[in-house]
Amino acid sequence: GQNIDQPTEMTATEGAIVQINCTYQTSGFNGLFWYQQHAGEAPTFLSYNVLDGLEEKGRFSSFLSRSKGYSYLLLKELQMKDSASYLCAAMDSNYQLIWGAGTKLIIKP
Amino acid sequence: GAVVSQHPSRVICKSGTSVKIECRSLDFQATTMFWYRQFPKQSLMLMATSNEGSKATYEQGVEKDKFLINHASLTLSTLTVTSAHPEDSSFYICSARDLTSSYNEQFFGPGTRLTVL
């Protein structure tokens, strides 16, 4: 079956670095997405990886290892506004997104 | 970037009535749109995949006669919740895939919060 696993909740301190891990199992693979979702709002696109390695975009970076079925989202210089849920989603062979349950990130001052 | 709108953003209705939610891709053509439902503190749950000009594909456990989906044009898909009941109260979100984008990512509408009294 198809499955995405990510931690339910993480806590970090303002200004610090946090890594949110995601493992996936899908029928075929066409890339791994990370979305950010603030409470009561729709998800917004953060990153996309289809090749192995690290993609850096400002304070956010995303890593993919296809052989391990593993990805992580790295957030640097955390700000209070980064408090949100982070959704990992893998695209299968039918170009359908398989969603994780999301990781709620709590930032403390 | 690609923009998806949803209307209405919030609706309150009485039990037994029907509610229609519109999802529009504003600056791109979307042959495929997706309808999600999200209950408080839970993740997105895909309800159905809507393809322009054909019948929607519903996920297991989603009643197609209760959640009517119409995707009559390349920029508009509608979800009608028929005979709504309090347990249908949820956050409904649509997304559209822009096949011209580099990543095939889905762009989300702002969501519709449905409350059934």
Tab-separated table of C-alpha atoms in Angstrom:
chain	number	residue	atom	x	y	z
A	1	GLY	CA	0.000	0.000	0.000
A	2	GLN	CA	0.908	3.638	-0.134
A	3	ASN	CA	1.979	5.362	3.045
A	4	ILE	CA	3.556	8.570	4.305
A	5	ASP	CA	4.978	8.903	7.809
A	6	GLN	CA	5.981	12.093	9.561
A	7	PRO	CA	6.052	13.118	13.226
A	8	THR	CA	2.826	14.441	14.662
A	9	GLU	CA	4.274	17.395	16.510
A	10	MET	CA	7.612	19.111	17.066
A	11	THR	CA	8.688	22.016	19.237
A	12	ALA	CA	11.591	24.363	18.554
A	13	THR	CA	12.951	27.682	19.764
A	14	GLU	CA	12.837	30.960	17.871
A	15	GLY	CA	16.107	31.492	15.990
A	16	ALA	CA	17.022	27.807	16.037
A	17	ILE	CA	17.017	25.124	13.322
A	18	VAL	CA	14.507	22.287	13.020
A	19	GLN	CA	14.394	19.239	10.730
A	20	ILE	CA	11.091	17.562	9.914
A	21	ASN	CA	11.466	14.039	8.560
A	22	CYS	CA	9.202	12.169	6.186
A	23	THR	CA	9.329	8.602	4.905
A	24	TYR	CA	7.196	7.402	2.050
A	25	GLN	CA	6.080	4.290	0.200
A	26	THR	CA	4.248	4.808	-3.069
A	27	SER	CA	3.366	2.988	-6.256
A	28	GLY	CA	5.829	4.709	-8.514
A	29	PHE	CA	7.316	8.074	-7.683
A	30	ASN	CA	7.111	11.442	-9.367
A	31	GLY	CA	8.449	13.687	-6.677
A	32	LEU	CA	8.099	14.775	-3.064
A	33	PHE	CA	6.333	17.963	-2.009
A	34	TRP	CA	6.336	19.966	1.189
A	35	TYR	CA	3.468	22.295	1.983
A	36	GLN	CA	2.926	24.702	4.871
A	37	GLN	CA	-0.508	25.096	6.387
A	38	HIS	CA	-1.422	27.687	8.991
A	39	ALA	CA	-4.447	26.960	11.139
A	40	GLY	CA	-7.697	27.651	9.312
A	41	GLU	CA	-5.985	28.248	6.000
A	42	ALA	CA	-5.274	26.198	2.884
A	43	PRO	CA	-1.824	24.669	2.282
A	44	THR	CA	0.813	26.659	0.430
A	45	PHE	CA	3.598	25.126	-1.642
A	46	LEU	CA	7.077	25.159	-0.135
A	47	SER	CA	9.280	22.803	-2.120
A	48	TYR	CA	9.558	19.981	-4.583
A	49	ASN	CA	12.266	17.311	-4.919
A	50	VAL	CA	12.426	14.638	-7.566
A	51	LEU	CA	16.181	14.030	-7.695
A	52	ASP	CA	18.368	13.000	-4.777
A	53	GLY	CA	19.951	15.822	-2.876
A	54	LEU	CA	19.302	19.100	-1.175
A	55	GLU	CA	17.232	21.969	-2.572
A	56	GLU	CA	17.756	25.265	-0.782
A	57	LYS	CA	15.292	28.121	-0.879
A	58	GLY	CA	16.052	30.899	1.577
A	59	ARG	CA	15.545	29.753	5.152
A	60	PHE	CA	13.936	26.511	3.986
A	61	SER	CA	15.730	23.510	2.478
A	62	SER	CA	14.398	20.132	1.440
A	63	PHE	CA	16.302	16.895	1.001
A	64	LEU	CA	15.411	13.700	-0.819
A	65	SER	CA	16.841	10.182	-0.882
A	66	ARG	CA	14.882	8.081	-3.352
A	67	SER	CA	16.682	4.871	-2.457
A	68	LYS	CA	15.687	5.285	1.184
A	69	GLY	CA	12.203	6.668	0.557
A	70	TYR	CA	13.127	9.574	2.797
A	71	SER	CA	12.883	13.320	2.789
A	72	TYR	CA	13.328	16.113	5.279
A	73	LEU	CA	12.428	19.767	5.481
A	74	LEU	CA	14.989	21.967	7.210
A	75	LEU	CA	13.930	25.311	8.606
A	76	LYS	CA	16.648	27.731	9.720
A	77	GLU	CA	16.508	30.925	11.780
A	78	LEU	CA	13.066	30.023	13.000
A	79	GLN	CA	10.539	32.798	13.375
A	80	MET	CA	7.299	32.778	15.321
A	81	LYS	CA	5.368	32.944	12.035
A	82	ASP	CA	6.812	29.543	11.124
A	83	SER	CA	4.441	27.969	13.639
A	84	ALA	CA	2.234	25.887	11.369
A	85	SER	CA	1.624	22.370	10.147
A	86	TYR	CA	4.032	21.029	7.550
A	87	LEU	CA	2.629	18.485	5.134
A	88	CYS	CA	4.733	15.964	3.266
A	89	ALA	CA	3.203	14.557	0.070
A	90	ALA	CA	4.587	12.075	-2.452
A	91	MET	CA	3.371	11.970	-6.026
A	92	ASP	CA	2.731	8.468	-7.293
A	93	SER	CA	2.901	7.040	-10.811
A	94	ASN	CA	-0.574	8.437	-11.579
A	95	TYR	CA	0.572	11.924	-10.567
A	96	GLN	CA	-1.702	11.749	-7.538
A	97	LEU	CA	-0.471	13.200	-4.243
A	98	ILE	CA	-0.336	10.868	-1.267
A	99	TRP	CA	-0.467	13.026	1.854
A	100	GLY	CA	1.099	12.605	5.244
A	101	ALA	CA	-0.884	13.546	8.326
A	102	GLY	CA	1.212	16.659	8.819
A	103	THR	CA	3.677	17.777	11.478
A	104	LYS	CA	2.541	20.543	13.786
A	105	LEU	CA	5.521	22.780	14.503
A	106	ILE	CA	5.362	24.878	17.647
A	107	ILE	CA	7.864	27.719	17.961
A	108	LYS	CA	8.646	29.008	21.428
A	109	PRO	CA	10.294	32.373	22.181
B	1	GLY	CA	2.096	32.155	-9.692
B	2	ALA	CA	-1.043	30.150	-10.347
B	3	VAL	CA	-4.105	31.295	-8.438
B	4	VAL	CA	-7.099	29.226	-7.414
B	5	SER	CA	-10.193	30.829	-5.961
B	6	GLN	CA	-12.987	29.249	-3.997
B	7	HIS	CA	-16.445	30.548	-3.255
B	8	PRO	CA	-17.970	30.908	-0.761
B	9	SER	CA	-15.265	31.120	1.893
B	10	ARG	CA	-17.721	30.383	4.650
B	11	VAL	CA	-21.270	29.016	4.673
B	12	ILE	CA	-23.733	28.153	7.385
B	13	CYS	CA	-26.790	26.149	6.420
B	14	LYS	CA	-29.615	24.181	7.934
B	15	SER	CA	-29.607	20.409	8.032
B	16	GLY	CA	-31.165	18.915	4.907
B	17	THR	CA	-30.247	21.729	2.543
B	18	SER	CA	-27.745	21.551	-0.310
B	19	VAL	CA	-24.638	23.687	-0.620
B	20	LYS	CA	-22.611	24.373	-3.757
B	21	ILE	CA	-18.917	25.287	-3.594
B	22	GLU	CA	-17.110	26.672	-6.629
B	23	CYS	CA	-13.433	26.260	-7.420
B	24	ARG	CA	-11.851	28.335	-10.166
B	25	SER	CA	-8.364	28.436	-11.646
B	26	LEU	CA	-7.883	32.106	-12.426
B	27	ASP	CA	-4.820	32.255	-14.623
B	28	PHE	CA	-4.333	28.759	-15.948
B	29	GLN	CA	-6.331	25.885	-17.361
B	30	ALA	CA	-6.831	22.962	-15.044
B	31	THR	CA	-7.786	19.682	-16.643
B	32	THR	CA	-7.662	18.100	-13.207
B	33	MET	CA	-8.958	19.496	-9.936
B	34	PHE	CA	-9.040	17.849	-6.546
B	35	TRP	CA	-11.491	18.143	-3.679
B	36	TYR	CA	-10.275	17.658	-0.125
B	37	ARG	CA	-11.937	17.691	3.251
B	38	GLN	CA	-10.174	18.515	6.477
B	39	PHE	CA	-11.592	18.044	9.957
B	40	PRO	CA	-10.105	20.014	12.863
B	41	LYS	CA	-6.561	19.007	13.749
B	42	GLN	CA	-6.519	16.338	11.048
B	43	SER	CA	-4.757	16.112	7.721
B	44	LEU	CA	-6.183	16.605	4.281
B	45	MET	CA	-8.411	13.815	3.047
B	46	LEU	CA	-8.819	13.509	-0.689
B	47	MET	CA	-12.497	13.138	-1.547
B	48	ALA	CA	-12.396	13.020	-5.317
B	49	THR	CA	-10.451	13.833	-8.438
B	50	SER	CA	-12.320	15.915	-10.961
B	51	ASN	CA	-11.421	15.717	-14.633
B	52	GLU	CA	-12.765	18.213	-17.135
B	53	GLY	CA	-15.438	16.726	-19.335
B	54	SER	CA	-15.649	13.386	-17.558
B	55	LYS	CA	-16.992	11.866	-14.363
B	56	ALA	CA	-15.138	12.442	-11.140
B	57	THR	CA	-13.215	9.660	-9.459
B	58	TYR	CA	-14.242	9.282	-5.831
B	59	GLU	CA	-12.090	7.922	-3.032
B	60	GLN	CA	-13.240	4.913	-1.103
B	61	GLY	CA	-15.876	5.777	1.466
B	62	VAL	CA	-16.979	9.007	-0.221
B	63	GLU	CA	-20.607	8.920	-1.350
B	64	LYS	CA	-20.806	10.111	-4.935
B	65	ASP	CA	-24.542	10.766	-4.667
B	66	LYS	CA	-24.018	12.998	-1.667
B	67	PHE	CA	-21.015	14.918	-2.947
B	68	LEU	CA	-21.788	15.861	-6.530
B	69	ILE	CA	-18.863	17.095	-8.565
B	70	ASN	CA	-19.084	18.859	-11.904
B	71	HIS	CA	-16.066	19.963	-13.919
B	72	ALA	CA	-17.691	21.502	-16.946
B	73	SER	CA	-14.870	23.786	-18.050
B	74	LEU	CA	-11.099	23.991	-17.821
B	75	THR	CA	-11.311	26.655	-15.141
B	76	LEU	CA	-14.286	25.651	-12.994
B	77	SER	CA	-15.198	22.700	-10.833
B	78	THR	CA	-18.104	22.610	-8.403
B	79	LEU	CA	-18.800	20.454	-5.362
B	80	THR	CA	-22.396	20.197	-4.178
B	81	VAL	CA	-23.028	18.764	-0.745
B	82	THR	CA	-26.575	17.430	-0.989
B	83	SER	CA	-28.858	17.088	2.011
B	84	ALA	CA	-26.133	18.309	4.324
B	85	HIS	CA	-26.033	17.104	7.914
B	86	PRO	CA	-24.035	18.339	10.920
B	87	GLU	CA	-21.413	15.628	10.393
B	88	ASP	CA	-20.655	17.189	6.993
B	89	SER	CA	-19.407	20.314	8.764
B	90	SER	CA	-15.781	20.618	7.732
B	91	PHE	CA	-13.188	22.642	5.854
B	92	TYR	CA	-13.451	21.859	2.135
B	93	ILE	CA	-10.445	22.709	0.002
B	94	CYS	CA	-10.004	22.413	-3.736
B	95	SER	CA	-6.776	22.319	-5.653
B	96	ALA	CA	-5.869	22.432	-9.301
B	97	ARG	CA	-2.914	21.054	-11.124
B	98	ASP	CA	-1.136	23.295	-13.581
B	99	LEU	CA	0.417	20.998	-16.141
B	100	THR	CA	2.502	23.831	-17.549
B	101	SER	CA	4.295	24.343	-14.251
B	102	SER	CA	7.718	22.891	-13.699
B	103	TYR	CA	6.684	20.738	-10.785
B	104	ASN	CA	3.143	19.563	-11.543
B	105	GLU	CA	2.305	20.879	-8.103
B	106	GLN	CA	-1.212	21.439	-6.917
B	107	PHE	CA	-2.296	24.985	-6.177
B	108	PHE	CA	-4.861	25.251	-3.433
B	109	GLY	CA	-7.886	27.439	-3.130
B	110	PRO	CA	-8.390	29.270	0.187
B	111	GLY	CA	-10.940	26.738	1.379
B	112	THR	CA	-14.621	26.819	2.329
B	113	ARG	CA	-15.689	26.359	5.915
B	114	LEU	CA	-19.070	24.635	6.004
B	115	THR	CA	-21.147	24.592	9.156
B	116	VAL	CA	-24.370	22.612	9.111
B	117	LEU	CA	-26.753	23.410	11.940
